[in-house]
CSV table of C-alpha atoms and ligand atoms in Angstrom, one decimal:
chain,number,residue,atom,x,y,z
A,1,MET,CA,-10.4,-10.7,-67.2
A,2,LYS,CA,-11.9,-9.5,-70.4
A,3,ASP,CA,-12.9,-5.9,-70.9
A,4,THR,CA,-16.3,-6.7,-72.3
A,5,LEU,CA,-19.2,-8.4,-70.5
A,6,LEU,CA,-22.5,-9.5,-72.0
A,7,ILE,CA,-25.4,-10.4,-69.8
A,8,LYS,CA,-27.7,-12.4,-72.0
A,9,ASN,CA,-31.0,-14.1,-71.5
A,10,ILE,CA,-32.5,-11.4,-69.3
A,11,GLY,CA,-36.1,-12.3,-68.9
A,12,GLU,CA,-37.0,-8.9,-67.5
A,13,LEU,CA,-35.0,-5.7,-67.0
A,14,VAL,CA,-36.4,-3.4,-64.4
A,15,THR,CA,-35.1,0.1,-63.5
A,16,CYS,CA,-35.9,3.7,-63.0
A,17,SER,CA,-34.1,5.7,-65.6
A,18,GLY,CA,-32.1,8.9,-65.6
A,19,PHE,CA,-29.4,10.7,-63.7
A,20,THR,CA,-31.4,12.6,-61.0
A,21,SER,CA,-33.4,11.6,-57.9
A,22,LYS,CA,-37.1,10.8,-58.3
A,23,LYS,CA,-39.6,12.9,-56.5
A,24,GLY,CA,-43.2,12.1,-55.5
A,25,SER,CA,-45.2,10.4,-58.3
A,26,GLU,CA,-42.0,9.9,-60.4
A,27,MET,CA,-41.0,7.2,-57.8
A,28,LYS,CA,-43.4,4.6,-59.1
A,29,GLU,CA,-42.3,4.9,-62.7
A,30,LEU,CA,-40.1,1.9,-63.5
A,31,HIS,CA,-39.1,1.0,-67.0
A,32,THR,CA,-39.5,-2.7,-67.8
A,33,SER,CA,-38.2,-4.5,-70.9
A,34,HIS,CA,-38.3,-8.2,-71.7
A,35,ASN,CA,-35.9,-10.6,-73.4
A,36,VAL,CA,-32.9,-8.3,-73.6
A,37,SER,CA,-29.1,-8.4,-73.0
A,38,ILE,CA,-26.8,-5.8,-71.6
A,39,LEU,CA,-23.4,-5.0,-73.1
A,40,ILE,CA,-20.8,-3.7,-70.6
A,41,GLU,CA,-17.4,-2.3,-71.4
A,42,LYS,CA,-14.7,-1.6,-68.8
A,43,GLY,CA,-17.4,-1.6,-66.2
A,44,ILE,CA,-19.7,0.8,-67.9
A,45,ILE,CA,-23.1,0.0,-69.5
A,46,LYS,CA,-22.7,0.5,-73.3
A,47,GLU,CA,-25.9,-0.9,-74.7
A,48,ILE,CA,-29.2,-2.5,-73.9
A,49,ILE,CA,-29.7,-5.0,-76.7
A,50,ASN,CA,-33.2,-5.9,-77.8
A,51,SER,CA,-32.5,-9.6,-78.0
A,52,PRO,CA,-31.8,-12.3,-75.3
A,53,GLN,CA,-29.1,-13.9,-77.5
A,54,PRO,CA,-27.5,-11.2,-79.7
A,55,LYS,CA,-25.8,-12.7,-82.7
A,56,VAL,CA,-23.7,-9.8,-83.7
A,57,ILE,CA,-21.2,-10.4,-80.9
A,58,SER,CA,-18.6,-13.2,-80.9
A,59,GLU,CA,-18.6,-14.7,-77.5
A,60,LYS,CA,-15.0,-15.6,-77.8
A,61,ASP,CA,-13.8,-12.2,-77.1
A,62,ILE,CA,-16.1,-11.4,-74.2
A,63,GLU,CA,-17.2,-12.7,-70.9
A,64,VAL,CA,-20.8,-13.9,-70.9
A,65,ILE,CA,-23.2,-14.3,-68.0
A,66,ASP,CA,-26.4,-16.1,-68.7
A,67,ALA,CA,-29.2,-14.5,-66.6
A,68,MET,CA,-31.3,-17.7,-67.4
A,69,GLY,CA,-34.5,-15.7,-67.8
A,70,GLY,CA,-34.1,-13.9,-64.4
A,71,SER,CA,-35.1,-10.4,-63.7
A,72,VAL,CA,-32.2,-7.9,-63.7
A,73,LEU,CA,-32.2,-4.7,-61.6
A,74,PRO,CA,-29.7,-2.0,-60.5
A,75,GLY,CA,-27.7,-3.0,-57.4
A,76,PHE,CA,-29.1,-1.7,-54.2
A,77,VAL,CA,-27.6,1.4,-52.5
A,78,ASP,CA,-27.8,1.3,-48.7
A,79,SER,CA,-27.4,4.9,-47.9
A,80,HIS,CA,-27.4,4.8,-44.1
A,81,THR,CA,-25.4,2.3,-42.0
A,82,HIS,CA,-23.2,2.2,-39.0
A,83,PHE,CA,-21.6,-1.1,-40.0
A,84,ILE,CA,-18.2,-0.6,-38.4
A,85,PHE,CA,-18.4,-1.4,-34.7
A,86,SER,CA,-17.2,-3.9,-32.2
A,87,GLY,CA,-19.3,-5.8,-29.6
A,88,TYR,CA,-23.0,-6.4,-29.5
A,89,ARG,CA,-25.9,-5.2,-27.3
A,90,GLU,CA,-28.2,-8.1,-27.2
A,91,GLU,CA,-29.0,-7.6,-23.5
A,92,GLU,CA,-30.2,-4.0,-24.2
A,93,PHE,CA,-32.2,-5.3,-27.2
A,94,TYR,CA,-33.9,-7.7,-24.8
A,95,LEU,CA,-34.7,-5.0,-22.3
A,96,ARG,CA,-36.1,-2.8,-25.0
A,97,PHE,CA,-38.2,-5.7,-26.3
A,98,GLN,CA,-39.7,-5.9,-22.8
A,99,GLY,CA,-40.5,-2.2,-22.7
A,100,THR,CA,-37.5,-0.1,-21.6
A,101,SER,CA,-37.1,2.8,-24.1
A,102,TYR,CA,-34.0,3.4,-26.3
A,103,MET,CA,-33.5,6.8,-24.6
A,104,ASP,CA,-33.8,5.4,-21.1
A,105,ILE,CA,-31.1,2.9,-21.9
A,106,MET,CA,-28.9,5.7,-23.2
A,107,LYS,CA,-29.6,7.9,-20.1
A,108,ALA,CA,-28.5,4.9,-17.9
A,109,GLY,CA,-25.1,4.9,-19.7
A,110,GLY,CA,-25.8,2.2,-22.2
A,111,GLY,CA,-26.8,2.5,-25.8
A,112,ILE,CA,-24.2,4.2,-28.1
A,113,ALA,CA,-21.8,4.6,-25.1
A,114,ASN,CA,-21.8,0.8,-24.7
A,115,SER,CA,-20.7,0.4,-28.3
A,116,VAL,CA,-18.1,3.2,-27.9
A,117,ASN,CA,-16.4,1.4,-25.0
A,118,LYS,CA,-16.2,-1.8,-27.1
A,119,THR,CA,-15.1,-0.1,-30.3
A,120,ARG,CA,-12.4,1.9,-28.5
A,121,ALA,CA,-11.0,-1.4,-27.2
A,122,ALA,CA,-10.8,-2.9,-30.8
A,123,SER,CA,-7.9,-2.6,-33.2
A,124,LYS,CA,-8.2,-1.4,-36.8
A,125,GLU,CA,-7.6,-5.0,-37.9
A,126,GLU,CA,-10.4,-6.3,-35.8
A,127,LEU,CA,-12.8,-3.6,-37.2
A,128,VAL,CA,-11.7,-4.5,-40.8
A,129,GLN,CA,-12.3,-8.2,-40.2
A,130,LEU,CA,-15.8,-7.6,-38.7
A,131,GLY,CA,-16.6,-5.2,-41.5
A,132,GLN,CA,-15.5,-7.6,-44.2
A,133,LYS,CA,-17.9,-10.3,-43.0
A,134,ARG,CA,-20.8,-7.8,-42.8
A,135,LEU,CA,-20.0,-6.5,-46.3
A,136,ASP,CA,-20.0,-10.1,-47.7
A,137,ASP,CA,-23.5,-10.6,-46.3
A,138,MET,CA,-24.7,-7.3,-47.6
A,139,LEU,CA,-23.3,-8.0,-51.0
A,140,SER,CA,-25.2,-11.3,-51.2
A,141,MET,CA,-28.4,-9.4,-50.6
A,142,GLY,CA,-27.6,-7.2,-53.7
A,143,ILE,CA,-26.1,-4.2,-52.0
A,144,THR,CA,-23.4,-2.8,-54.3
A,145,THR,CA,-22.8,0.6,-52.6
A,146,LEU,CA,-23.3,1.6,-49.0
A,147,GLU,CA,-22.7,4.4,-46.7
A,148,GLY,CA,-20.8,3.8,-43.4
A,149,LYS,CA,-20.6,6.2,-40.4
A,150,SER,CA,-18.0,6.6,-37.7
A,151,GLY,CA,-19.5,7.6,-34.3
A,152,TYR,CA,-18.5,4.7,-32.1
A,153,GLY,CA,-15.1,6.4,-31.2
A,154,LEU,CA,-16.0,9.9,-30.1
A,155,ASP,CA,-12.3,10.5,-29.6
A,156,LEU,CA,-9.8,11.4,-32.3
A,157,ASP,CA,-8.0,8.1,-32.5
A,158,THR,CA,-11.0,5.8,-32.6
A,159,GLU,CA,-13.0,8.0,-35.0
A,160,MET,CA,-9.9,7.9,-37.3
A,161,CYS,CA,-9.6,4.1,-36.8
A,162,GLN,CA,-13.2,3.6,-37.8
A,163,LEU,CA,-12.8,5.7,-40.9
A,164,GLU,CA,-9.4,4.1,-41.8
A,165,ALA,CA,-11.1,0.7,-41.5
A,166,MET,CA,-13.7,1.8,-44.0
A,167,LYS,CA,-11.0,3.1,-46.3
A,168,THR,CA,-9.2,-0.2,-46.2
A,169,LEU,CA,-12.4,-2.1,-46.9
A,170,ASN,CA,-13.4,0.2,-49.7
A,171,GLU,CA,-10.1,-0.6,-51.4
A,172,ALA,CA,-10.3,-4.3,-50.8
A,173,HIS,CA,-14.0,-5.2,-51.1
A,174,ALA,CA,-16.3,-5.3,-54.1
A,175,VAL,CA,-18.9,-3.1,-52.3
A,176,ASP,CA,-18.2,0.6,-52.6
A,177,ILE,CA,-18.2,2.4,-49.3
A,178,VAL,CA,-19.1,6.1,-48.9
A,179,SER,CA,-17.8,7.4,-45.5
A,180,THR,CA,-19.5,9.7,-43.2
A,181,PHE,CA,-18.0,11.3,-40.1
A,182,LEU,CA,-20.5,11.1,-37.2
A,183,GLY,CA,-18.4,12.4,-34.3
A,184,ALA,CA,-21.5,14.1,-32.9
A,185,HIS,CA,-23.3,10.7,-32.3
A,186,ALA,CA,-23.3,11.1,-28.5
A,187,LEU,CA,-21.5,13.0,-25.8
A,188,PRO,CA,-18.6,10.9,-24.6
A,189,LYS,CA,-18.4,10.4,-20.9
A,190,GLU,CA,-15.1,12.3,-20.5
A,191,TYR,CA,-17.0,15.4,-21.8
A,192,SER,CA,-19.9,15.0,-19.5
A,193,GLY,CA,-21.5,18.4,-18.7
A,194,ARG,CA,-19.2,20.0,-21.3
A,195,LYS,CA,-21.1,19.6,-24.6
A,196,LYS,CA,-20.0,22.9,-26.1
A,197,GLU,CA,-16.4,22.0,-25.5
A,198,TYR,CA,-16.9,18.6,-27.2
A,199,ILE,CA,-18.5,20.3,-30.2
A,200,ASP,CA,-15.6,22.7,-30.4
A,201,PHE,CA,-13.2,19.8,-30.1
A,202,ILE,CA,-14.8,18.1,-33.1
A,203,ILE,CA,-14.8,21.4,-35.1
A,204,HIS,CA,-11.2,22.4,-34.4
A,205,LYS,CA,-9.4,19.2,-33.7
A,206,VAL,CA,-11.2,16.4,-35.5
A,207,LEU,CA,-12.9,17.7,-38.7
A,208,PRO,CA,-9.8,19.3,-40.1
A,209,VAL,CA,-7.9,16.0,-39.7
A,210,VAL,CA,-10.7,14.0,-41.4
A,211,LYS,CA,-10.6,16.5,-44.2
A,212,ASP,CA,-6.8,16.5,-44.6
A,213,ARG,CA,-6.7,12.8,-44.7
A,214,ASN,CA,-9.7,12.7,-47.0
A,215,LEU,CA,-11.4,10.1,-44.8
A,216,ALA,CA,-15.0,11.2,-45.1
A,217,GLU,CA,-17.2,12.8,-47.7
A,218,PHE,CA,-20.2,13.6,-45.4
A,219,CYS,CA,-20.6,14.9,-41.9
A,220,ASP,CA,-23.7,13.8,-39.9
A,221,VAL,CA,-25.1,14.7,-36.4
A,222,PHE,CA,-27.5,12.8,-34.2
A,223,CYS,CA,-29.8,15.8,-33.8
A,224,GLU,CA,-32.1,14.8,-31.0
A,225,LYS,CA,-33.6,16.1,-27.8
A,226,ASN,CA,-31.0,15.7,-25.0
A,227,VAL,CA,-28.3,14.6,-27.6
A,228,PHE,CA,-27.4,17.4,-29.9
A,229,GLU,CA,-30.1,20.0,-30.1
A,230,ILE,CA,-31.0,22.1,-33.1
A,231,GLU,CA,-28.7,25.0,-32.5
A,232,GLU,CA,-25.8,22.8,-31.6
A,233,SER,CA,-26.3,20.7,-34.7
A,234,ARG,CA,-26.6,23.8,-36.9
A,235,TYR,CA,-23.3,25.2,-35.5
A,236,LEU,CA,-21.4,22.0,-36.1
A,237,LEU,CA,-22.8,21.4,-39.6
A,238,GLU,CA,-22.2,24.9,-40.7
A,239,GLU,CA,-18.6,24.6,-39.8
A,240,ALA,CA,-18.4,21.2,-41.5
A,241,LYS,CA,-19.9,22.7,-44.6
A,242,LYS,CA,-17.3,25.5,-44.6
A,243,LEU,CA,-14.6,22.8,-44.6
A,244,GLY,CA,-16.2,21.2,-47.7
A,245,PHE,CA,-18.1,18.3,-46.2
A,246,LYS,CA,-21.5,17.4,-47.6
A,247,LEU,CA,-24.2,17.1,-44.9
A,248,LYS,CA,-26.5,14.5,-43.5
A,249,LEU,CA,-28.6,14.6,-40.4
A,250,HIS,CA,-30.2,12.1,-38.0
A,251,ALA,CA,-33.4,14.1,-37.8
A,252,ASP,CA,-36.6,13.9,-35.8
A,253,GLU,CA,-36.1,10.2,-34.9
A,254,ILE,CA,-37.5,10.2,-31.4
A,255,VAL,CA,-38.8,13.7,-30.6
A,256,ALA,CA,-40.0,16.3,-33.2
A,257,ILE,CA,-37.5,19.1,-32.6
A,258,GLY,CA,-37.3,20.4,-36.2
A,259,GLY,CA,-34.3,18.5,-37.5
A,260,THR,CA,-36.0,17.9,-40.8
A,261,GLU,CA,-36.4,21.7,-41.4
A,262,LEU,CA,-32.8,22.2,-40.3
A,263,ALA,CA,-31.5,19.6,-42.8
A,264,CYS,CA,-33.4,21.4,-45.7
A,265,ASP,CA,-32.3,24.8,-44.5
A,266,LEU,CA,-28.6,23.7,-44.6
A,267,GLY,CA,-28.9,22.1,-48.0
A,268,ALA,CA,-28.1,18.7,-46.5
A,269,VAL,CA,-28.0,15.9,-49.1
A,270,SER,CA,-30.3,13.8,-46.9
A,271,ALA,CA,-32.4,14.0,-43.7
A,272,ASP,CA,-32.6,10.5,-42.1
A,273,HIS,CA,-35.1,8.7,-39.8
A,274,LEU,CA,-37.9,11.3,-39.8
A,275,LEU,CA,-40.2,9.2,-37.6
A,276,GLN,CA,-41.5,12.3,-36.0
A,277,ALA,CA,-41.1,14.8,-38.9
A,278,SER,CA,-43.8,17.5,-38.7
A,279,ASP,CA,-46.1,18.6,-41.5
A,280,LYS,CA,-43.9,21.6,-41.9
A,281,GLY,CA,-40.8,19.4,-42.1
A,282,ILE,CA,-42.5,17.3,-44.9
A,283,LYS,CA,-43.3,20.4,-46.8
A,284,ALA,CA,-39.7,21.7,-46.5
A,285,LEU,CA,-38.5,18.3,-47.8
A,286,ALA,CA,-40.9,18.5,-50.8
A,287,ASN,CA,-39.6,22.0,-51.6
A,288,SER,CA,-35.9,21.1,-51.4
A,289,SER,CA,-33.5,18.7,-53.0
A,290,THR,CA,-32.8,17.0,-49.6
A,291,ILE,CA,-33.5,13.3,-49.8
A,292,ALA,CA,-35.8,11.8,-47.1
A,293,THR,CA,-34.0,8.7,-46.0
A,294,LEU,CA,-36.4,6.3,-44.2
A,295,LEU,CA,-35.3,3.4,-42.1
A,296,PRO,CA,-38.2,1.0,-41.5
A,297,CYS,CA,-36.2,-1.7,-39.9
A,298,THR,CA,-35.3,0.7,-37.1
A,299,ALA,CA,-38.9,1.7,-36.4
A,300,PHE,CA,-39.8,-2.0,-36.4
A,301,SER,CA,-36.9,-2.9,-34.0
A,302,LEU,CA,-37.7,0.0,-31.7
A,303,LYS,CA,-41.5,-0.7,-31.9
A,304,GLU,CA,-42.0,2.9,-32.9
A,305,ASP,CA,-44.5,4.2,-35.5
A,306,TYR,CA,-43.0,4.3,-39.0
A,307,ALA,CA,-42.0,7.5,-40.8
A,308,ARG,CA,-44.9,8.9,-42.9
A,309,GLY,CA,-43.3,7.7,-46.1
A,310,ARG,CA,-46.6,7.5,-48.0
A,311,GLU,CA,-47.5,11.1,-47.2
A,312,MET,CA,-44.0,12.2,-48.0
A,313,ILE,CA,-44.2,10.7,-51.5
A,314,ASP,CA,-47.7,12.0,-52.0
A,315,SER,CA,-46.4,15.5,-51.0
A,316,GLY,CA,-43.7,15.3,-53.6
A,317,CYS,CA,-40.6,14.3,-51.6
A,318,ALA,CA,-37.8,12.1,-52.9
A,319,VAL,CA,-37.7,9.1,-50.5
A,320,ALA,CA,-34.8,6.7,-50.1
A,321,LEU,CA,-34.8,3.6,-48.0
A,322,ALA,CA,-31.8,2.2,-46.1
A,323,THR,CA,-31.1,-0.4,-43.4
A,324,ASP,CA,-29.5,1.7,-40.6
A,325,PHE,CA,-27.6,-1.4,-39.7
A,326,ASN,CA,-26.0,-0.8,-36.3
A,327,PRO,CA,-25.5,-2.7,-33.0
A,328,GLY,CA,-28.3,-0.8,-31.1
A,329,SER,CA,-31.5,0.4,-32.6
A,330,CYS,CA,-31.3,-1.9,-35.7
A,331,PHE,CA,-29.2,-5.0,-35.7
A,332,THR,CA,-30.1,-6.1,-39.2
A,333,HIS,CA,-29.1,-5.4,-42.7
A,334,SER,CA,-31.8,-7.5,-44.2
A,335,ILE,CA,-33.0,-6.1,-47.5
A,336,PRO,CA,-35.9,-8.6,-47.7
A,337,LEU,CA,-37.2,-7.5,-44.3
A,338,LEU,CA,-36.8,-3.8,-45.3
A,339,ILE,CA,-38.8,-4.4,-48.5
A,340,ALA,CA,-41.6,-6.2,-46.6
A,341,LEU,CA,-41.9,-3.5,-43.9
A,342,ALA,CA,-41.9,-0.6,-46.4
A,343,CYS,CA,-44.6,-2.3,-48.5
A,344,TYR,CA,-46.8,-3.8,-45.8
A,345,ASN,CA,-46.4,-1.2,-43.0
A,346,MET,CA,-45.6,2.0,-44.7
A,347,ASN,CA,-47.9,1.4,-47.7
A,348,LEU,CA,-45.3,2.1,-50.3
A,349,SER,CA,-45.6,0.2,-53.6
A,350,LEU,CA,-42.9,-2.2,-54.6
A,351,GLU,CA,-42.0,0.1,-57.5
A,352,GLU,CA,-41.5,3.0,-55.1
A,353,VAL,CA,-39.4,0.8,-52.9
A,354,ILE,CA,-37.1,-0.2,-55.8
A,355,THR,CA,-36.6,3.5,-56.7
A,356,ALA,CA,-35.9,4.3,-53.0
A,357,LEU,CA,-33.3,1.5,-52.8
A,358,THR,CA,-31.6,2.4,-56.1
A,359,ILE,CA,-31.6,5.9,-57.7
A,360,ASN,CA,-32.8,7.7,-54.6
A,361,GLY,CA,-30.3,5.8,-52.4
A,362,ALA,CA,-27.6,6.9,-54.9
A,363,ALA,CA,-28.9,10.5,-54.7
A,364,ALA,CA,-28.6,10.3,-50.9
A,365,LEU,CA,-24.9,9.7,-51.5
A,366,ASN,CA,-24.5,12.2,-54.3
A,367,ARG,CA,-23.9,9.5,-56.8
A,368,GLU,CA,-27.0,9.5,-58.9
A,369,LYS,CA,-25.1,10.4,-62.0
A,370,HIS,CA,-23.0,7.3,-61.8
A,371,ILE,CA,-25.1,4.5,-60.2
A,372,GLY,CA,-28.6,3.6,-59.2
A,373,SER,CA,-30.2,2.8,-62.6
A,374,ILE,CA,-29.5,0.8,-65.7
A,375,ASP,CA,-28.7,3.5,-68.2
A,376,VAL,CA,-26.1,3.7,-70.9
A,377,ASN,CA,-22.9,5.3,-69.5
A,378,LYS,CA,-23.7,4.4,-65.9
A,379,GLU,CA,-21.5,2.0,-63.9
A,380,ALA,CA,-22.7,-1.6,-64.4
A,381,ASP,CA,-23.8,-2.4,-60.8
A,382,LEU,CA,-26.5,-5.0,-61.3
A,383,ILE,CA,-28.4,-7.9,-59.6
A,384,ILE,CA,-29.9,-10.9,-61.3
A,385,LEU,CA,-32.8,-12.5,-59.4
A,386,LYS,CA,-33.5,-16.2,-59.2
A,387,TYR,CA,-37.0,-15.5,-60.6
A,388,PRO,CA,-38.3,-13.9,-63.8
A,389,SER,CA,-40.1,-11.0,-62.2
A,390,TYR,CA,-39.1,-8.2,-59.7
A,391,LYS,CA,-42.4,-8.9,-58.0
A,392,PHE,CA,-40.7,-11.9,-56.2
A,393,LEU,CA,-38.8,-9.3,-54.2
A,394,LEU,CA,-41.9,-8.9,-52.1
A,395,TYR,CA,-43.8,-12.1,-52.9
A,396,ASN,CA,-41.0,-14.3,-51.6
A,397,LEU,CA,-41.5,-12.7,-48.2
A,398,GLY,CA,-38.4,-12.3,-46.1
A,399,MET,CA,-36.3,-14.4,-48.5
A,400,ASN,CA,-33.2,-13.3,-50.5
A,401,VAL,CA,-34.1,-13.8,-54.1
A,402,VAL,CA,-30.8,-12.4,-55.5
A,403,SER,CA,-28.9,-15.0,-57.5
A,404,LYS,CA,-25.9,-13.0,-58.9
A,405,VAL,CA,-24.3,-9.6,-58.1
A,406,ILE,CA,-22.3,-7.7,-60.7
A,407,LYS,CA,-20.2,-4.8,-59.5
A,408,ARG,CA,-18.7,-2.4,-62.2
A,409,GLY,CA,-19.0,-5.1,-64.8
A,410,ILE,CA,-17.5,-8.0,-62.7
A,411,LEU,CA,-19.4,-10.9,-61.3
A,412,VAL,CA,-18.7,-10.6,-57.6
A,413,LYS,CA,-21.2,-12.9,-55.9
A,414,THR,CA,-23.2,-16.0,-56.8
A,415,ASN,CA,-25.7,-17.2,-54.2
B,1,NIG,O1,-29.4,5.6,-36.5
B,1,NIG,N1,-30.0,7.2,-33.6
B,1,NIG,C1,-28.7,7.3,-33.6
B,1,NIG,N2,-27.9,6.4,-34.2
B,1,NIG,C2,-28.2,5.1,-34.6
B,1,NIG,C3,-28.3,4.1,-33.5
B,1,NIG,C4,-26.9,3.9,-32.9
B,1,NIG,C5,-26.9,2.9,-31.8
B,1,NIG,O2,-27.9,2.7,-31.1
B,1,NIG,O3,-25.8,2.4,-31.7
B,1,NIG,C6,-29.5,5.1,-35.4
B,1,NIG,O4,-30.5,4.6,-35.1
B,2,FE,FE1,-28.3,5.9,-38.0
């Protein structure tokens, strides 16, 4: 493996630029250049060369990839997934499709609890194997970094097992995984009627172990009516913050209870879902550095109204988009579907969607200084499209137009 890589014959290079998240009207500002090459050394972008076939460099000493006139963009950052789980919930999906609500299924003992039973019964090796296949698929769609949450264990051993599986995969797989502890995803049946005790168990018995073993960077809570309410979420997240975790929040997904405001108040890195975020919540987001992470495939799958992404951007928020891939509310990690829904149904421009899936996704994981754009000194996480323009990402509806994926300067996938 040579230390230097040249990507030549780039028909079009498209990226947002810089080392911070993009807010409001900045989100539509993409930089486009034509007929260029990228020089990469030891996985880091060294130079954008203003020629498709630079003569100065001897190709003998370097690895060369010919982009064949294709469009090149930063790799996608999927900043919200629950990709480590065992078992499926196709029967529940079918019931939901016929009109039963997500919360009714949860109240009847299905939903997250169903996946908890199946995940508790799985070994770490099984979770790693399942995760590996899912990562392969995600990589082929251009995802070079993703976030993964625990939350299908809800006991010490299985939560650790999920996080350990992600650690193993992070070391073995080309896709980078950022881990989030989501012990407060639901109340496990053995704690029925004892929610305060469960929260204290997480705070005193689980979070310190996660921290000691360095198994998660973020702590998240499913803050929802009848799941973990505002004050319960605040209590848990404040304790997590004291231990050094960065914060995320499943906020205002089904009922508007003020999770968006809570996330901003606590300085969370992101507030996610936001289908029901209030005007006050949107204002709080716009005035904060919290990223609004929207998950259109979930709204589509649940047949709910979409988050008000257009209004959020117009109000000055930094919006990221992510798949929310999970076995219940959103069993898909399709980037092409996500792009189509965000453009067609949420009225975002394709340029805003690209920003939301790259630099703002990176910012939702606190990695905007290292990934998420094609800038000199950033890690060389790149995708080459089969076509000469980024516009094919939307135009070729529902299709994967990614031809090659480069992770930290190494070609890791050819479709
Ligand atoms: O982000 N809303 C809570 N958590 C997941 C769904 C988990 C599940 O249904 O298994 C979500 O939608
Ligand atoms: Fe989620």
